[in-house]
Short mmCIF file of C-alpha atoms in Angstrom, two decimals:
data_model
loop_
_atom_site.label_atom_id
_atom_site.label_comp_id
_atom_site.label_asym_id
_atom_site.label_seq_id
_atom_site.Cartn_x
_atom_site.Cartn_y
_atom_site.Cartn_z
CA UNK Q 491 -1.86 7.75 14.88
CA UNK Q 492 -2.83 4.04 15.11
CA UNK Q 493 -4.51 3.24 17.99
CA UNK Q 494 -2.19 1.00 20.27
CA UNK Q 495 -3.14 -2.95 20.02
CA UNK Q 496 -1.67 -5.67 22.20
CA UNK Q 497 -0.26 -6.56 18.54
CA UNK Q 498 0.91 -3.03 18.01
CA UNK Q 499 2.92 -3.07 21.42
CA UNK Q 500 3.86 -6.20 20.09
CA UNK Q 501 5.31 -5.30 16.63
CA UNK Q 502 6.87 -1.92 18.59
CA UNK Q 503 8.40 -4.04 21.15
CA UNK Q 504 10.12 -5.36 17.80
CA UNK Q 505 10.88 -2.79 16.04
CA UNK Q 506 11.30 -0.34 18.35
CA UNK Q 507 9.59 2.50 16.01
CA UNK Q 508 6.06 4.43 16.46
CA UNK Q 509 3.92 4.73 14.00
CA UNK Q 510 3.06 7.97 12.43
CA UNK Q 511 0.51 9.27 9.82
CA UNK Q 512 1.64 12.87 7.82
CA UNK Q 513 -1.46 14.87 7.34
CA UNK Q 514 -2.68 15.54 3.30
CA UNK Q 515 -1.27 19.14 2.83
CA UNK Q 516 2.09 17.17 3.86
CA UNK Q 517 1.85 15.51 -0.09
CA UNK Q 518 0.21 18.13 -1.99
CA UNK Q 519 2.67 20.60 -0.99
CA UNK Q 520 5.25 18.31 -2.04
CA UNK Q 521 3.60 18.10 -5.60
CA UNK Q 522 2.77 21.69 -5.49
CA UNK Q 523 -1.21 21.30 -5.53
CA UNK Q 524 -2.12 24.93 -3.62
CA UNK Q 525 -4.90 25.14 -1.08
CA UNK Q 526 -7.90 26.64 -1.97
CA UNK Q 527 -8.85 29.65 0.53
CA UNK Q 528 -12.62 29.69 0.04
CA UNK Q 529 -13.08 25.46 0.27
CA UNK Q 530 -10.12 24.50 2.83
CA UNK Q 531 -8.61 22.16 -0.76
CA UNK Q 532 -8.82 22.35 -4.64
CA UNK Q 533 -9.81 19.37 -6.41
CA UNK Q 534 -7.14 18.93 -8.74
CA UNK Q 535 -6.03 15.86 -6.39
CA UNK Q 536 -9.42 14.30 -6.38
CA UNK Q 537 -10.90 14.40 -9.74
CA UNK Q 538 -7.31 13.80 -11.59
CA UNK Q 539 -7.23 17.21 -12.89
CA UNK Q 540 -3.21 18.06 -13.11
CA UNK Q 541 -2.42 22.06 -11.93
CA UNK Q 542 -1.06 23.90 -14.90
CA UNK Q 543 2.42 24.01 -13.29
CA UNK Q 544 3.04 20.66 -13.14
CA UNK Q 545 1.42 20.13 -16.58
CA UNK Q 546 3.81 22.22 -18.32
CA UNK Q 547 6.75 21.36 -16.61
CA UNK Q 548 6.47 17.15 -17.25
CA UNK Q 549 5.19 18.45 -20.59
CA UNK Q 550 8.47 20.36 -21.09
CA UNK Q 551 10.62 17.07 -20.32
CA UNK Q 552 8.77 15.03 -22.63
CA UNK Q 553 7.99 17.08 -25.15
CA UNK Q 554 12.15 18.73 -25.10
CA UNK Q 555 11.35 21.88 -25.10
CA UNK Q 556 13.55 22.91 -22.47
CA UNK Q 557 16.86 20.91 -23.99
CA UNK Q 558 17.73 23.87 -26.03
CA UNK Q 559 21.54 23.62 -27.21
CA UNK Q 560 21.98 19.89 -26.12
CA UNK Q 561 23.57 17.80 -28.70
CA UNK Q 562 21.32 14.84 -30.39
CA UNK Q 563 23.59 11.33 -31.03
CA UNK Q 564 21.59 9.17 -33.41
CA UNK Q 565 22.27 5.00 -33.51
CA UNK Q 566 20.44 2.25 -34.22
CA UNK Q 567 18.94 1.66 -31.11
CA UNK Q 568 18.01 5.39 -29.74
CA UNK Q 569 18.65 9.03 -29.74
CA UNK Q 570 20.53 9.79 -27.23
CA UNK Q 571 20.44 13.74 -25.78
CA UNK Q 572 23.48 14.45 -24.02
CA UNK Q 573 24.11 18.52 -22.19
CA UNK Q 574 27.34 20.23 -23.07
CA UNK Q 575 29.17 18.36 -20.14
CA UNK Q 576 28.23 14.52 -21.87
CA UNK Q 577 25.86 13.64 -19.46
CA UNK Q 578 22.57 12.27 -20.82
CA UNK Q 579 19.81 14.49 -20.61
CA UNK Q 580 17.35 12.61 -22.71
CA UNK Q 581 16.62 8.98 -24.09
CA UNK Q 582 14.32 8.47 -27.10
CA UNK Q 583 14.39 4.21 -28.04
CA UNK Q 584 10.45 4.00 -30.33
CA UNK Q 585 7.77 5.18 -28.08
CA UNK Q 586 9.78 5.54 -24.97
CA UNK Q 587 10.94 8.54 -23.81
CA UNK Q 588 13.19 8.84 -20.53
CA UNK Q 589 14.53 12.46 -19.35
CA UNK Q 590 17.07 13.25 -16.66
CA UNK Q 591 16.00 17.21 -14.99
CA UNK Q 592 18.59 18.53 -12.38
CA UNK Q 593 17.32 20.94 -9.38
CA UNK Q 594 19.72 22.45 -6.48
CA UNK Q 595 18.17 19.76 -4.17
CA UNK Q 596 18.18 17.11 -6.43
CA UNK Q 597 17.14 15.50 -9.88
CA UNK Q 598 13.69 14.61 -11.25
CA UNK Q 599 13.60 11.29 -13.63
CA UNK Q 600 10.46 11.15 -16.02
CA UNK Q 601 10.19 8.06 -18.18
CA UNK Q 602 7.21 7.58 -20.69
CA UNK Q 603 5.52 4.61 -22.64
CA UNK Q 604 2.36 3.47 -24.01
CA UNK Q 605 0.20 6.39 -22.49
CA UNK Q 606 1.41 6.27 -19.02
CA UNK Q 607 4.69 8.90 -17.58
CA UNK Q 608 5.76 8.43 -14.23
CA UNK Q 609 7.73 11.24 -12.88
CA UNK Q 610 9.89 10.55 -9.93
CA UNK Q 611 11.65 13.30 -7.31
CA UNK Q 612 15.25 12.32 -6.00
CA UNK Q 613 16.70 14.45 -3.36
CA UNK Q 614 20.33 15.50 -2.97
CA UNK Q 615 21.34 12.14 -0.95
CA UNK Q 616 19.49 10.14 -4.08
CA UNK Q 617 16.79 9.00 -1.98
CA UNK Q 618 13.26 8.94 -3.50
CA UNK Q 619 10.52 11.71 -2.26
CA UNK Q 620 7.98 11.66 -4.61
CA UNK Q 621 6.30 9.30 -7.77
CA UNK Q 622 3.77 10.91 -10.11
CA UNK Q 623 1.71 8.37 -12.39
CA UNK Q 624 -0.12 10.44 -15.10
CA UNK Q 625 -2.18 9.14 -17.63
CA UNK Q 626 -1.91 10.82 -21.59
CA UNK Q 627 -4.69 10.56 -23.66
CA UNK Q 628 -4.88 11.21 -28.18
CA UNK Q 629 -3.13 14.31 -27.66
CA UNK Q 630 0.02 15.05 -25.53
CA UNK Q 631 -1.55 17.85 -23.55
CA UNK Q 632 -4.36 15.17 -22.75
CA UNK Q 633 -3.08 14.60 -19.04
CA UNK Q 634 -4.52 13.13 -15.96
CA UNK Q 635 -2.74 12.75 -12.72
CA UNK Q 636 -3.39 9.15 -11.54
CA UNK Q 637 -1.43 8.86 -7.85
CA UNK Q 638 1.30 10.55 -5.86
CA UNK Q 639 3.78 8.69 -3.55
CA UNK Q 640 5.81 10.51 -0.83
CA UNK Q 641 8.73 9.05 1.25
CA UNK Q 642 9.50 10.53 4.83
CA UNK Q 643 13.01 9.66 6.04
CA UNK Q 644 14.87 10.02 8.94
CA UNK Q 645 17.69 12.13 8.73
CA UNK Q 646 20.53 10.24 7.46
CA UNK Q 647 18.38 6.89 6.52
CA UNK Q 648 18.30 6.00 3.16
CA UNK Q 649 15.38 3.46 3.50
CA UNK Q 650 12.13 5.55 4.24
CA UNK Q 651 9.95 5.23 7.34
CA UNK Q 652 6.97 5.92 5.71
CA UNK Q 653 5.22 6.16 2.13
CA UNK Q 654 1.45 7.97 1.61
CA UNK Q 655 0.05 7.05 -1.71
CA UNK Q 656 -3.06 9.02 -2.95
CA UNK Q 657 -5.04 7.75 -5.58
CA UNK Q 658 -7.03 10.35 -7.91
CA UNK Q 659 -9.64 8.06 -9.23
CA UNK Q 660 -11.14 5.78 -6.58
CA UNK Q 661 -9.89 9.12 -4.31
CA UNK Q 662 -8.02 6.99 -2.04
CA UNK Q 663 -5.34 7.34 0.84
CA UNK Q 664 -2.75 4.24 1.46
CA UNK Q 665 -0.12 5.17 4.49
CA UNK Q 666 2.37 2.57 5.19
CA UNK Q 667 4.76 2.32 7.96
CA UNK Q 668 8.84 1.05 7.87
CA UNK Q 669 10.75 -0.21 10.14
CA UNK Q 670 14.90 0.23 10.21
CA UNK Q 671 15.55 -2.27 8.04
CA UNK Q 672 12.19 -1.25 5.44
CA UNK Q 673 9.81 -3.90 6.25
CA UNK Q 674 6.27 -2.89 6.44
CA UNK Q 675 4.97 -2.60 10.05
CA UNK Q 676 1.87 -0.91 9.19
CA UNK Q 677 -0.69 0.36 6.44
CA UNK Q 678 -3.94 2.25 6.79
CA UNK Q 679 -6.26 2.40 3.61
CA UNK Q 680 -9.08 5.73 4.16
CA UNK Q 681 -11.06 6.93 0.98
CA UNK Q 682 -12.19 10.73 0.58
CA UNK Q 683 -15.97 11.08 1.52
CA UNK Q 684 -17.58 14.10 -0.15
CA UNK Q 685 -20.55 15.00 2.55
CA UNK Q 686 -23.99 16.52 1.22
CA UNK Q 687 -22.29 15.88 -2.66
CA UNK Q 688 -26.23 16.07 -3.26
CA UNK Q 689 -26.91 19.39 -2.01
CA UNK Q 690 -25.05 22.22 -3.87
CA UNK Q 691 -24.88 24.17 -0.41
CA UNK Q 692 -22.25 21.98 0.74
CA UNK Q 693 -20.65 21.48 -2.59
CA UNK Q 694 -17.37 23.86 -1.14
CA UNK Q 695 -17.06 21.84 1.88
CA UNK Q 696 -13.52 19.22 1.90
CA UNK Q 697 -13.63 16.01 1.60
CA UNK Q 698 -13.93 13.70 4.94
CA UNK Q 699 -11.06 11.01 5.06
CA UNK Q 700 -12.63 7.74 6.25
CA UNK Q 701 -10.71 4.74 7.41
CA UNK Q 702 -11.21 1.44 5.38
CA UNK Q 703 -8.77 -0.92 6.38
CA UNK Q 704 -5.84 -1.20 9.36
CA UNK Q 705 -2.91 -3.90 8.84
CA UNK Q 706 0.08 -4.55 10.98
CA UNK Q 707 3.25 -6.40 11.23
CA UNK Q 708 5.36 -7.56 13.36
CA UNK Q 709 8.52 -9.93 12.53
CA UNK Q 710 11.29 -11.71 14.86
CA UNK Q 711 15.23 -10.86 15.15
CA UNK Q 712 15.68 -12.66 11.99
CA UNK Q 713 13.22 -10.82 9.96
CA UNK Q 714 10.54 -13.37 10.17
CA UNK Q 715 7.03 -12.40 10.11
CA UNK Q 716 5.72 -13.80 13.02
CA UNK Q 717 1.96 -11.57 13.58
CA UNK Q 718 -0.24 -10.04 11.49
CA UNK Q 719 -3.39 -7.39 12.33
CA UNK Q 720 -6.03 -7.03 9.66
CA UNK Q 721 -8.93 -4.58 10.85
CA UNK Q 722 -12.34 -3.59 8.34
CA UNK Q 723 -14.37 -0.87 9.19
CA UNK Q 724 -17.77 -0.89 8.10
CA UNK Q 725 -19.91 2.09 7.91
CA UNK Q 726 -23.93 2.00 8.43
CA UNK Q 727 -26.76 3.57 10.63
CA UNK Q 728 -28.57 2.32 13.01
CA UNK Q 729 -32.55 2.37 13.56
CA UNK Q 730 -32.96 5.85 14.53
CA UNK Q 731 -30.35 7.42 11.57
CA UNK Q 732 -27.21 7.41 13.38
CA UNK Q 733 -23.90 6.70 12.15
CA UNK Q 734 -22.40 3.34 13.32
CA UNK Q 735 -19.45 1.48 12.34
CA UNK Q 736 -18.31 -2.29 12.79
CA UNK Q 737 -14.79 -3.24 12.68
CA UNK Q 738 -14.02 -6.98 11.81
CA UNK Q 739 -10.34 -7.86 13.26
CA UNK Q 740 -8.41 -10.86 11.51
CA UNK Q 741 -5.52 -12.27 13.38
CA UNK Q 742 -2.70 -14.66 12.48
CA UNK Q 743 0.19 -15.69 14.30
CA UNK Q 744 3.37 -17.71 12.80
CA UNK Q 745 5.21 -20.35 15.00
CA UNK Q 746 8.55 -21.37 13.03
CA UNK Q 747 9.96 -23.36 16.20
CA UNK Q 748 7.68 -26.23 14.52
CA UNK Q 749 8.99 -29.36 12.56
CA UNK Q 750 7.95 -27.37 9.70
CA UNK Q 751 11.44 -25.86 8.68
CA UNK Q 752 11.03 -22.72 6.86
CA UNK Q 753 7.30 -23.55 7.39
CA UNK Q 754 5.22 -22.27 10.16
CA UNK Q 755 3.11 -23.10 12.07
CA UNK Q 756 -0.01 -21.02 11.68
CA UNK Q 757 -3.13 -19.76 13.80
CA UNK Q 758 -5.87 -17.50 12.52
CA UNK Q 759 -8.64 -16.00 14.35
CA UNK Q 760 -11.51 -14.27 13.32
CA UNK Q 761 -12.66 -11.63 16.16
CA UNK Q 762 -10.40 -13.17 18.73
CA UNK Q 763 -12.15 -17.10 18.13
CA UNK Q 764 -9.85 -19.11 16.60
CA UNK Q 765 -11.15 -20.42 13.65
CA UNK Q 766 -8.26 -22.54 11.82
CA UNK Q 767 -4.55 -23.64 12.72
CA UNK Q 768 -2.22 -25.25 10.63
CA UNK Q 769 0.29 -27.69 12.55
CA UNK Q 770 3.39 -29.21 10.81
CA UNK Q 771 4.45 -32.88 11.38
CA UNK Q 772 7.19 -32.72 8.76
CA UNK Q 773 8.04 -29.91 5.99
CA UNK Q 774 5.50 -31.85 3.43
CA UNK Q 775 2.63 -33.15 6.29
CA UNK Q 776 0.58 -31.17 8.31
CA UNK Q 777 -2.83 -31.11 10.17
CA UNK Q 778 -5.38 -28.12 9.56
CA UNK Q 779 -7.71 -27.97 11.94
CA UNK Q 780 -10.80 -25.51 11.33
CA UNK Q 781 -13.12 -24.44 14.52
CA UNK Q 782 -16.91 -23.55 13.70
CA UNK Q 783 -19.25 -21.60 16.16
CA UNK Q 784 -21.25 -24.53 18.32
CA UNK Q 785 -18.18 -26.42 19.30
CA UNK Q 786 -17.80 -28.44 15.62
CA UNK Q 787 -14.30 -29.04 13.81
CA UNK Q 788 -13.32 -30.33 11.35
CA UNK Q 789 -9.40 -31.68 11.12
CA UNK Q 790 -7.62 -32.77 8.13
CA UNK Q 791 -4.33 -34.43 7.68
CA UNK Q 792 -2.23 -33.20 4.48
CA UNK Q 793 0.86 -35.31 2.94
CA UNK Q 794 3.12 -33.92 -0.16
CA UNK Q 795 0.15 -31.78 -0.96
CA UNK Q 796 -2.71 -34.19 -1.03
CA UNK Q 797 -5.82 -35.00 1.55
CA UNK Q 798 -5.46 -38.13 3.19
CA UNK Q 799 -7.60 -38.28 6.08
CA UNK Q 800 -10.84 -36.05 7.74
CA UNK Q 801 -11.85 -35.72 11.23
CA UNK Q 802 -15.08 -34.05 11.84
CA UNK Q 803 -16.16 -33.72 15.75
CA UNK Q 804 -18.75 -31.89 17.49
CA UNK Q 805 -18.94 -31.04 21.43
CA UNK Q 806 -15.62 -32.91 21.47
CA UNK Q 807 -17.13 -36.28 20.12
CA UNK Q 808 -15.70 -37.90 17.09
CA UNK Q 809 -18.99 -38.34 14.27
CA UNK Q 810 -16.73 -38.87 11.16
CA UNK Q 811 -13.65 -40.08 10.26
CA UNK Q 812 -12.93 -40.37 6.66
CA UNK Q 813 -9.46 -41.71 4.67
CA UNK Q 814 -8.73 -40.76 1.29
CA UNK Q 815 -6.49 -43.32 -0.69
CA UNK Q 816 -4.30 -41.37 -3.63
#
């Protein structure tokens, strides 16, 4: 779970929705990747390595070796493969290859070009559950799974509420959040830690999930993004060997009751100091105004795109005023 922000209660005073994070087993169960008794995991997630099972089968739908009896249709552009009912099974057009798989819950779609197949999971209300990206090397039995997506609905939504992305080579985690109406509320990005990788005692142990990166959202009635929550973690020890961690928050706020239009009005802080805000005069002139530790800013007027004048103040005196002529 997110921790709860003034900007979180914000955003969920918006949205009305929490925000929820499904644990790991949630998507390898979904892709069929089997725990491990003896180490907790296997590592056919993390190093790319793709479980026999699911090899075969995406194997099977490219390669057509499960389209026994299905008629072929030949024209110029593609061989079509259609089942004894006329529905297309299978699309051949040069190096692409698309394939149509029905299950009792649903359908599986696998399409194929220029190395990469992405295999996608549709459940029995034609909502998407699941993406496989897998990379295919010289030879067609050459595969490496790349990253999983799962969707999580609500029962009866057909926009999901959230989607967990795991990546297989930089072994990271994305989670992002949805609102009703699927616009992103929140995303955390967490990378697998391997602890004691150099000690071949610990090699067994699973990976440690570490957060990266926290973003939220909020937006107005009319969809409008109106906040936005950007927090870094930074990992490092301190002088006596323990663990520490820094978090750097970025903040920005939109104002669209301006004389900007469509515009807004903009204020970004750094840490909770406001360090620049953008002010609209009209939809093509605005003042940005930057604030620098020490009580010195700098302010500069913008028309139709161009510079035309520079304030620069410290300790609320004026020291420099400059106008630029275009």
């Amino acid at each position: 779970m997110f921790s709860q922000s003034s900007l979180q209660r914000l955003f969920a005073s918006v949205t009305g929705l929490p925000v929820s994070c499904p644990d790991r087993e949630h998507t390898r169960a979904m892709l069929g990747l089997t725990e491990n008794v003896g180490s907790g995991f296997d590592n056919s997630l993390d190093d790319g390595d793709v479980p026999p099972n699911v090899a075969e089968e995406l194997l099977a739908e490219l390669d057509n070796r499960d389209d026994l009896g299905i008629d072929e249709n030949d024209d110029v552009a593609a061989a079509h493969f259609t089942d004894s009912g006329g529905r297309l099974r299978r699309l051949v057009y040069g190096e692409e290859h698309f394939s149509v798989r029905a299950r009792d819950d649903g359908r599986i779609v696998t399409d194929e070009a220029g190395g990469l197949a992405v295999r996608r999971h549709f459940d029995g209300e034609n909502r998407l559950t699941a993406q496989e990206r897998f990379s295919i090397g010289a030879s067609s039995r050459d595969l490496q799974l790349l990253s999983t997506r799962t969707y999580a609905y609500h029962d009866g939504a057909s926009l999901p509420y959230q989607m967990t992305e795991e990546t297989a080579e930089d072994e990271r985690r994305i989670v992002t959040d949805y609102d009703e109406g699927g616009s992103a509320i929140g995303r955390e990005i967490s990378h697998y830690e391997h602890p004691h990788s150099d000690d071949s005692r610990y090699a067994d142990d699973p990976p440690k999930l570490v957060r990266d990166k926290k973003i939220v959202w909020a937006y107005d009635d009319e969809r409008r993004l109106i906040a936005e929550e950007t927090t870094d973690y930074h990992y490092g020890k301190t002088a006596t060997g323990r663990e520490k961690v820094e978090t750097e928050v970025i903040k920005r706020f939109y104002d669209y009751d301006g004389a900007g239009g469509a515009k807004p009005d903009v204020s970004y802080y750094e840490n909770e100091k406001l360090r620049m805000r953008t002010v609209y005069e009209r939809e093509n002139v605005y003042t940005e105004t930057m604030y620098f530790d020490g009580d010195f800013v700098v302010q500069a007027r913008y028309e139709d795109g161009a510079k035309v004048q520079e304030i620069v103040s410290a300790g609320g005196t004026e020291v420099r005023r400059r106008n630029f002529a275009h």
